[in-house]
Short mmCIF file of N, CA, C and O in Angstrom, two decimals:
data_model
loop_
_atom_site.label_atom_id
_atom_site.label_comp_id
_atom_site.label_asym_id
_atom_site.label_seq_id
_atom_site.Cartn_x
_atom_site.Cartn_y
_atom_site.Cartn_z
N MET A 1 10.56 -41.82 -3.12
CA MET A 1 10.50 -40.89 -2.05
C MET A 1 9.53 -41.15 -0.94
O MET A 1 8.29 -40.93 -1.30
N ASN A 2 10.22 -41.03 0.34
CA ASN A 2 9.19 -41.20 1.45
C ASN A 2 8.48 -40.05 1.60
O ASN A 2 9.09 -38.73 1.49
N ASN A 3 7.44 -39.90 2.37
CA ASN A 3 6.45 -38.77 2.87
C ASN A 3 7.03 -37.79 3.31
O ASN A 3 6.94 -36.52 3.19
N ASP A 4 7.97 -38.14 4.40
CA ASP A 4 8.57 -37.18 5.26
C ASP A 4 9.51 -36.11 4.30
O ASP A 4 9.59 -34.92 4.67
N PHE A 5 10.45 -37.07 3.62
CA PHE A 5 11.28 -36.10 2.77
C PHE A 5 10.33 -35.27 1.79
O PHE A 5 10.84 -34.18 1.55
N LYS A 6 9.21 -35.88 1.38
CA LYS A 6 8.63 -34.67 0.14
C LYS A 6 8.09 -33.78 0.89
O LYS A 6 8.10 -32.74 0.50
N LEU A 7 7.67 -34.06 2.26
CA LEU A 7 7.09 -33.00 3.06
C LEU A 7 8.13 -31.87 3.27
O LEU A 7 7.68 -30.63 3.14
N ILE A 8 9.38 -32.46 3.61
CA ILE A 8 10.30 -31.39 3.95
C ILE A 8 10.47 -30.48 2.63
O ILE A 8 10.85 -28.90 2.67
N ILE A 9 10.76 -31.02 1.53
CA ILE A 9 10.75 -30.14 0.16
C ILE A 9 9.72 -29.25 -0.12
O ILE A 9 10.01 -28.20 -0.36
N LEU A 10 8.48 -29.91 0.20
CA LEU A 10 7.22 -29.17 -0.33
C LEU A 10 7.16 -27.77 0.79
O LEU A 10 7.00 -26.68 0.23
N VAL A 11 7.60 -27.98 1.94
CA VAL A 11 7.50 -26.91 3.04
C VAL A 11 8.58 -25.82 2.67
O VAL A 11 8.39 -24.66 2.82
N LYS A 12 9.84 -26.47 2.46
CA LYS A 12 10.81 -25.60 1.95
C LYS A 12 10.35 -24.60 0.68
O LYS A 12 10.91 -23.28 0.72
N ASP A 13 9.82 -25.29 -0.17
CA ASP A 13 9.63 -24.76 -1.39
C ASP A 13 8.40 -23.64 -1.08
O ASP A 13 8.51 -22.42 -1.42
N TYR A 14 7.67 -24.00 -0.23
CA TYR A 14 6.43 -22.99 0.17
C TYR A 14 7.06 -21.57 0.98
O TYR A 14 6.72 -20.65 0.54
N ILE A 15 7.75 -22.20 1.79
CA ILE A 15 8.40 -21.12 2.61
C ILE A 15 9.00 -20.14 1.57
O ILE A 15 8.98 -18.52 1.85
N LEU A 16 10.12 -20.54 0.75
CA LEU A 16 10.54 -19.52 -0.24
C LEU A 16 9.57 -18.77 -1.19
O LEU A 16 9.91 -17.79 -1.42
N SER A 17 8.48 -19.56 -1.50
CA SER A 17 7.51 -18.81 -2.53
C SER A 17 7.01 -17.77 -1.61
O SER A 17 6.44 -16.59 -2.13
N LEU A 18 6.75 -17.93 -0.47
CA LEU A 18 5.92 -16.83 0.64
C LEU A 18 6.72 -15.71 0.80
O LEU A 18 6.21 -14.60 1.06
N GLU A 19 8.10 -15.53 0.46
CA GLU A 19 8.97 -14.43 0.69
C GLU A 19 8.48 -13.33 -0.15
O GLU A 19 8.41 -12.30 0.26
N GLU A 20 8.10 -13.71 -1.37
CA GLU A 20 7.56 -12.92 -2.58
C GLU A 20 6.36 -12.19 -1.87
O GLU A 20 6.19 -10.94 -2.10
N LEU A 21 5.43 -12.94 -1.44
CA LEU A 21 4.06 -12.38 -0.84
C LEU A 21 4.24 -11.78 0.04
O LEU A 21 3.64 -10.69 0.32
N LEU A 22 5.33 -11.93 0.98
CA LEU A 22 5.42 -11.15 2.43
C LEU A 22 6.04 -9.78 2.16
O LEU A 22 5.70 -8.99 2.97
N ILE A 23 6.58 -9.68 1.01
CA ILE A 23 6.97 -8.34 0.73
C ILE A 23 5.93 -7.27 0.54
O ILE A 23 6.28 -6.17 0.85
N ASN A 24 4.65 -7.85 0.24
CA ASN A 24 3.47 -6.90 -0.13
C ASN A 24 2.95 -6.52 1.25
O ASN A 24 2.02 -5.68 0.92
N ILE A 25 3.32 -7.15 2.15
CA ILE A 25 2.62 -6.83 3.41
C ILE A 25 3.32 -5.82 4.32
O ILE A 25 4.53 -5.60 4.38
N PRO A 26 2.66 -4.65 4.45
CA PRO A 26 3.43 -3.48 5.14
C PRO A 26 4.14 -3.66 6.53
O PRO A 26 3.76 -4.49 7.21
N ASN A 27 4.80 -3.02 6.68
CA ASN A 27 5.72 -3.07 7.91
C ASN A 27 4.93 -2.84 9.34
O ASN A 27 5.18 -3.25 10.23
N LYS A 28 3.84 -1.93 8.83
CA LYS A 28 3.20 -1.52 10.13
C LYS A 28 2.25 -2.70 10.51
O LYS A 28 1.75 -2.93 11.71
N ASP A 29 2.00 -3.91 9.69
CA ASP A 29 1.70 -5.15 10.17
C ASP A 29 2.54 -6.17 10.46
O ASP A 29 2.64 -7.25 10.12
N TYR A 30 3.54 -5.77 11.26
CA TYR A 30 4.70 -6.46 11.62
C TYR A 30 4.33 -7.64 12.23
O TYR A 30 4.90 -8.68 12.01
N TYR A 31 3.56 -7.78 13.35
CA TYR A 31 2.92 -9.03 13.92
C TYR A 31 2.54 -10.15 13.06
O TYR A 31 3.32 -11.10 13.39
N ASN A 32 1.98 -9.74 12.39
CA ASN A 32 1.41 -10.84 11.15
C ASN A 32 2.06 -11.11 10.25
O ASN A 32 2.48 -12.38 9.89
N LYS A 33 3.07 -10.17 9.91
CA LYS A 33 4.06 -10.77 8.98
C LYS A 33 4.93 -11.72 9.77
O LYS A 33 5.31 -12.56 9.05
N ASN A 34 5.40 -11.32 10.77
CA ASN A 34 6.17 -12.03 11.58
C ASN A 34 5.75 -13.42 12.20
O ASN A 34 6.35 -14.65 12.06
N ALA A 35 4.45 -13.52 12.35
CA ALA A 35 3.62 -14.70 12.81
C ALA A 35 3.70 -15.60 11.61
O ALA A 35 3.75 -16.83 12.17
N ILE A 36 3.36 -15.34 10.62
CA ILE A 36 3.46 -16.38 9.35
C ILE A 36 4.90 -16.85 9.34
O ILE A 36 4.94 -18.15 9.30
N ARG A 37 5.77 -16.09 9.44
CA ARG A 37 7.19 -16.73 9.20
C ARG A 37 7.29 -17.63 10.57
O ARG A 37 8.02 -18.62 10.14
N SER A 38 7.09 -17.11 11.79
CA SER A 38 7.25 -18.21 12.83
C SER A 38 6.61 -19.56 12.47
O SER A 38 7.13 -20.51 13.10
N TYR A 39 5.34 -19.18 12.31
CA TYR A 39 4.68 -20.61 11.93
C TYR A 39 5.29 -21.57 11.00
O TYR A 39 5.44 -22.66 11.02
N LEU A 40 5.85 -20.91 9.83
CA LEU A 40 6.46 -21.78 8.80
C LEU A 40 7.62 -22.40 9.37
O LEU A 40 8.17 -23.38 9.01
N ASP A 41 8.56 -21.41 10.32
CA ASP A 41 9.75 -22.16 10.99
C ASP A 41 9.17 -23.16 11.57
O ASP A 41 9.98 -24.24 11.76
N ASN A 42 8.28 -22.98 12.35
CA ASN A 42 7.59 -23.97 13.47
C ASN A 42 7.28 -25.08 12.57
O ASN A 42 7.78 -26.38 13.05
N ILE A 43 6.85 -25.06 11.51
CA ILE A 43 6.28 -26.25 10.81
C ILE A 43 7.40 -27.38 10.36
O ILE A 43 7.39 -28.46 10.38
N LEU A 44 8.60 -26.59 10.02
CA LEU A 44 9.69 -27.14 9.35
C LEU A 44 10.37 -27.83 10.60
O LEU A 44 10.76 -29.04 10.51
N TYR A 45 10.41 -27.29 11.65
CA TYR A 45 11.04 -27.85 12.80
C TYR A 45 10.19 -29.18 13.36
O TYR A 45 11.05 -30.07 13.42
N LEU A 46 8.98 -29.11 13.32
CA LEU A 46 8.00 -29.91 13.70
C LEU A 46 8.31 -31.36 13.01
O LEU A 46 8.37 -32.41 13.24
N ILE A 47 8.42 -31.07 11.65
CA ILE A 47 8.78 -32.29 10.76
C ILE A 47 10.05 -32.91 11.03
O ILE A 47 10.35 -34.16 11.03
N TYR A 48 11.05 -31.90 11.30
CA TYR A 48 12.53 -32.75 11.51
C TYR A 48 12.37 -33.21 13.08
O TYR A 48 12.98 -34.37 13.29
N LEU A 49 11.52 -32.85 13.99
CA LEU A 49 11.23 -33.22 15.17
C LEU A 49 10.62 -34.61 15.24
O LEU A 49 11.27 -35.65 15.83
N ILE A 50 9.72 -34.64 14.53
CA ILE A 50 8.96 -35.84 14.42
C ILE A 50 9.85 -37.04 13.91
O ILE A 50 9.57 -38.20 14.10
N ASN A 51 10.45 -36.70 12.80
CA ASN A 51 11.65 -37.60 12.18
C ASN A 51 12.55 -38.24 13.10
O ASN A 51 12.92 -39.48 12.96
N ASN A 52 12.79 -37.40 14.26
CA ASN A 52 13.84 -37.89 15.48
C ASN A 52 13.40 -38.60 16.59
O ASN A 52 13.90 -39.45 17.19
N TYR A 53 11.93 -38.61 16.67
CA TYR A 53 11.40 -39.42 17.44
C TYR A 53 11.10 -40.86 17.34
O TYR A 53 11.01 -41.35 16.29
N LYS A 54 11.35 -41.78 18.20
CA LYS A 54 11.29 -43.08 18.10
C LYS A 54 9.85 -43.78 18.48
O LYS A 54 9.30 -44.61 18.06
N ASP A 55 9.14 -43.13 19.34
CA ASP A 55 7.72 -43.32 20.09
C ASP A 55 6.78 -43.23 18.97
O ASP A 55 6.52 -41.84 18.69
N ASN A 56 6.27 -43.94 18.43
CA ASN A 56 4.84 -43.59 17.69
C ASN A 56 4.00 -43.00 18.28
O ASN A 56 3.23 -41.99 17.37
N ASN A 57 3.52 -43.10 19.30
CA ASN A 57 2.46 -42.23 19.77
C ASN A 57 2.76 -40.91 20.02
O ASN A 57 1.91 -40.05 19.45
N ILE A 58 4.09 -40.64 20.38
CA ILE A 58 4.73 -39.22 20.10
C ILE A 58 4.47 -38.73 18.77
O ILE A 58 4.23 -37.55 18.60
N LYS A 59 4.98 -39.54 17.78
CA LYS A 59 4.95 -38.84 16.60
C LYS A 59 3.71 -38.76 16.01
O LYS A 59 3.53 -37.93 15.25
N ILE A 60 2.66 -39.83 16.37
CA ILE A 60 1.36 -39.32 15.76
C ILE A 60 0.73 -38.26 16.20
O ILE A 60 0.13 -37.33 15.67
N ASN A 61 0.95 -37.90 17.74
CA ASN A 61 0.38 -36.81 18.44
C ASN A 61 0.90 -35.26 17.72
O ASN A 61 0.65 -34.48 17.56
N LEU A 62 2.37 -35.62 17.32
CA LEU A 62 3.20 -34.22 16.81
C LEU A 62 2.38 -34.24 15.36
O LEU A 62 2.76 -32.91 14.97
N LYS A 63 2.25 -35.14 14.78
CA LYS A 63 1.66 -34.80 13.24
C LYS A 63 0.34 -34.00 13.26
O LYS A 63 -0.03 -33.42 12.56
N TYR A 64 -0.44 -34.35 14.38
CA TYR A 64 -1.96 -33.65 14.42
C TYR A 64 -1.36 -32.19 15.00
O TYR A 64 -2.00 -31.32 14.44
N VAL A 65 -0.36 -32.03 15.74
CA VAL A 65 0.04 -30.66 15.95
C VAL A 65 0.52 -30.13 14.58
O VAL A 65 0.09 -28.76 14.53
N LEU A 66 1.30 -30.63 13.80
CA LEU A 66 1.84 -30.30 12.74
C LEU A 66 0.77 -29.65 11.75
O LEU A 66 0.63 -28.66 10.98
N LEU A 67 -0.28 -30.75 11.74
CA LEU A 67 -1.54 -30.47 10.69
C LEU A 67 -2.09 -29.14 11.25
O LEU A 67 -2.72 -28.29 10.27
N SER A 68 -2.37 -28.95 12.22
CA SER A 68 -3.10 -27.64 13.20
C SER A 68 -2.31 -26.63 12.67
O SER A 68 -2.93 -25.50 12.32
N LYS A 69 -0.87 -26.71 12.70
CA LYS A 69 -0.25 -25.37 12.44
C LYS A 69 -0.35 -25.14 10.80
O LYS A 69 -0.46 -24.09 10.48
N VAL A 70 -0.19 -26.06 10.10
CA VAL A 70 -0.40 -25.81 8.42
C VAL A 70 -1.71 -25.41 8.48
O VAL A 70 -1.85 -24.60 7.56
N ASN A 71 -2.96 -25.89 8.92
CA ASN A 71 -4.09 -25.27 8.75
C ASN A 71 -4.29 -23.78 9.11
O ASN A 71 -5.13 -23.11 8.48
N MET A 72 -3.48 -23.37 10.17
CA MET A 72 -3.59 -21.75 10.55
C MET A 72 -2.90 -21.05 9.35
O MET A 72 -3.23 -19.87 9.29
N LEU A 73 -2.13 -21.61 8.50
CA LEU A 73 -1.65 -20.71 7.25
C LEU A 73 -2.93 -20.27 6.37
O LEU A 73 -2.66 -19.05 5.96
N ASN A 74 -3.86 -21.01 6.47
CA ASN A 74 -4.98 -20.88 5.37
C ASN A 74 -5.57 -19.66 6.23
O ASN A 74 -5.95 -18.32 5.57
N PHE A 75 -5.71 -19.27 7.72
CA PHE A 75 -6.13 -18.36 8.20
C PHE A 75 -5.44 -16.70 7.83
O PHE A 75 -5.80 -15.77 7.56
N TYR A 76 -4.00 -16.91 7.79
CA TYR A 76 -3.23 -15.80 7.60
C TYR A 76 -3.39 -15.57 6.14
O TYR A 76 -3.47 -14.46 5.84
N ILE A 77 -3.47 -16.44 5.34
CA ILE A 77 -3.54 -15.93 3.83
C ILE A 77 -5.06 -15.40 3.59
O ILE A 77 -5.06 -14.61 2.87
N GLU A 78 -5.92 -15.70 4.19
CA GLU A 78 -7.11 -15.27 4.17
C GLU A 78 -7.18 -13.89 4.71
O GLU A 78 -7.89 -12.88 4.18
N ARG A 79 -6.50 -13.70 5.93
CA ARG A 79 -6.46 -12.21 6.29
C ARG A 79 -5.82 -11.34 5.32
O ARG A 79 -6.12 -10.14 5.51
N TYR A 80 -4.94 -11.69 4.92
CA TYR A 80 -3.90 -11.12 3.90
C TYR A 80 -4.74 -10.40 2.80
O TYR A 80 -4.69 -9.21 2.27
N TYR A 81 -5.75 -11.51 2.37
CA TYR A 81 -6.44 -11.17 1.02
C TYR A 81 -7.86 -10.03 1.65
O TYR A 81 -7.70 -8.97 1.10
N LYS A 82 -8.33 -10.19 2.66
CA LYS A 82 -9.20 -9.28 3.41
C LYS A 82 -8.57 -7.89 3.59
O LYS A 82 -9.25 -6.95 3.53
N LEU A 83 -7.36 -7.88 3.66
CA LEU A 83 -6.68 -6.60 4.19
C LEU A 83 -6.01 -6.02 2.89
O LEU A 83 -5.47 -5.01 3.01
N LYS A 84 -6.42 -6.80 1.74
CA LYS A 84 -6.09 -6.51 0.24
C LYS A 84 -4.44 -6.37 0.10
O LYS A 84 -3.93 -5.58 -0.59
N TYR A 85 -3.87 -7.15 0.72
CA TYR A 85 -2.40 -7.21 0.80
C TYR A 85 -1.96 -8.31 -0.43
O TYR A 85 -0.90 -7.95 -1.14
N ILE A 86 -2.74 -9.15 -0.76
CA ILE A 86 -2.75 -10.16 -1.93
C ILE A 86 -3.81 -10.15 -2.55
O ILE A 86 -5.17 -9.86 -2.17
N SER A 87 -3.88 -10.79 -3.81
CA SER A 87 -4.72 -11.09 -4.86
C SER A 87 -5.40 -12.10 -4.55
O SER A 87 -5.09 -13.23 -3.95
N LYS A 88 -6.71 -12.23 -5.18
CA LYS A 88 -7.61 -13.72 -5.19
C LYS A 88 -6.68 -14.92 -5.77
O LYS A 88 -6.79 -15.93 -5.33
N LYS A 89 -6.00 -14.24 -6.81
CA LYS A 89 -5.37 -15.40 -7.45
C LYS A 89 -4.15 -15.87 -6.53
O LYS A 89 -3.94 -17.21 -6.41
N GLN A 90 -3.68 -15.05 -5.83
CA GLN A 90 -2.62 -15.31 -4.86
C GLN A 90 -3.15 -16.52 -3.63
O GLN A 90 -2.33 -17.33 -3.12
N VAL A 91 -4.23 -15.90 -3.27
CA VAL A 91 -4.96 -16.79 -2.29
C VAL A 91 -5.30 -18.10 -2.74
O VAL A 91 -5.08 -19.23 -2.01
N PHE A 92 -5.94 -18.53 -3.83
CA PHE A 92 -5.79 -19.73 -4.69
C PHE A 92 -4.46 -20.52 -4.69
O PHE A 92 -4.73 -21.92 -4.45
N GLN A 93 -3.71 -19.83 -5.41
CA GLN A 93 -2.36 -20.72 -5.07
C GLN A 93 -1.69 -20.95 -4.30
O GLN A 93 -1.15 -22.04 -3.95
N ASN A 94 -1.72 -20.15 -3.00
CA ASN A 94 -1.65 -20.62 -1.63
C ASN A 94 -2.43 -21.71 -1.21
O ASN A 94 -1.92 -22.60 -0.68
N ALA A 95 -3.52 -21.59 -1.32
CA ALA A 95 -4.60 -22.55 -0.77
C ALA A 95 -4.20 -24.06 -1.35
O ALA A 95 -4.28 -25.03 -0.69
N LYS A 96 -3.77 -24.00 -2.68
CA LYS A 96 -3.72 -25.24 -3.52
C LYS A 96 -2.22 -25.83 -2.81
O LYS A 96 -2.08 -26.78 -2.71
N ARG A 97 -1.25 -24.88 -2.63
CA ARG A 97 -0.07 -25.51 -1.84
C ARG A 97 -0.21 -26.03 -0.55
O ARG A 97 0.35 -27.02 -0.34
N ILE A 98 -1.13 -25.19 0.46
CA ILE A 98 -1.30 -25.67 1.59
C ILE A 98 -2.06 -27.10 1.75
O ILE A 98 -1.83 -27.79 2.30
N GLU A 99 -2.82 -27.25 0.50
CA GLU A 99 -3.80 -28.62 0.63
C GLU A 99 -2.66 -29.75 0.29
O GLU A 99 -3.09 -30.72 0.80
N GLU A 100 -1.80 -29.12 -0.72
CA GLU A 100 -0.97 -30.35 -1.12
C GLU A 100 -0.08 -30.57 0.06
O GLU A 100 0.19 -32.12 0.22
N ILE A 101 0.53 -29.92 0.89
CA ILE A 101 1.22 -30.07 2.08
C ILE A 101 0.07 -30.86 3.23
O ILE A 101 0.78 -32.06 3.58
N THR A 102 -1.22 -30.58 3.29
CA THR A 102 -1.82 -31.25 4.19
C THR A 102 -2.17 -32.78 3.86
O THR A 102 -2.17 -33.49 4.81
N LYS A 103 -2.14 -32.67 2.48
CA LYS A 103 -2.39 -34.25 2.05
C LYS A 103 -1.45 -35.11 2.23
O LYS A 103 -1.35 -36.10 2.61
N VAL A 104 -0.28 -34.63 2.33
CA VAL A 104 0.98 -35.25 2.36
C VAL A 104 1.26 -35.80 3.89
O VAL A 104 1.52 -37.05 4.50
N ILE A 105 0.69 -34.75 4.67
CA ILE A 105 0.91 -34.87 6.12
C ILE A 105 -0.14 -36.06 6.58
O ILE A 105 -0.01 -36.93 7.40
N TYR A 106 -1.50 -35.99 6.02
CA TYR A 106 -2.53 -37.05 6.31
C TYR A 106 -2.05 -38.42 5.56
O TYR A 106 -2.06 -39.47 6.44
N GLY A 107 -1.42 -38.43 4.76
CA GLY A 107 -0.66 -39.79 4.26
C GLY A 107 0.37 -40.35 5.09
O GLY A 107 0.68 -41.65 5.41
N TRP A 108 1.05 -39.40 5.68
CA TRP A 108 2.30 -39.59 6.78
C TRP A 108 1.48 -40.06 8.03
O TRP A 108 1.90 -41.12 8.51
N ILE A 109 0.47 -39.60 8.02
CA ILE A 109 -0.42 -40.17 9.54
C ILE A 109 -0.76 -41.49 9.42
O ILE A 109 -0.71 -42.39 10.10
N LYS A 110 -1.43 -41.74 8.27
CA LYS A 110 -1.85 -43.21 7.65
C LYS A 110 -0.89 -44.07 7.90
O LYS A 110 -1.05 -45.42 7.83
N SER A 111 0.22 -43.98 7.12
CA SER A 111 1.21 -44.72 7.37
C SER A 111 1.72 -45.24 8.69
O SER A 111 2.28 -46.12 8.78
N ASN A 112 1.60 -44.49 9.39
CA ASN A 112 1.86 -45.04 10.99
C ASN A 112 0.66 -45.76 11.50
O ASN A 112 1.09 -46.67 12.33
N ASP A 113 -0.37 -45.70 10.98
CA ASP A 113 -1.57 -46.63 11.20
C ASP A 113 -1.24 -48.10 11.00
O ASP A 113 -2.00 -49.13 11.52
N LYS A 114 -0.51 -48.33 10.06
CA LYS A 114 -0.37 -49.70 9.45
C LYS A 114 0.57 -50.27 10.22
O LYS A 114 1.62 -50.24 11.12
#
């Protein structure tokens, strides 16, 4: 299984798993609830976009943009914890999944270096 396909599966699974977590976020925090959804959609979009580019320089640059967006997810998860929307256990579960996605992206970047 190549990295980009594995990454798509990981991100889709993560998006679906977050739906349960987002239910706990009150509607009054509408902005941040939708911001993480927007980031997740954008991450998946970037993966598909990168796969369609032929120019390696553009691909590498977009992969770093993708990596930055994935790292922003940690901010949202931390924020939800500080506002007591999610538990510490949920923070660790999400951090582990985000780390796994990050590792695959780094592997994908390194595969372009060869």
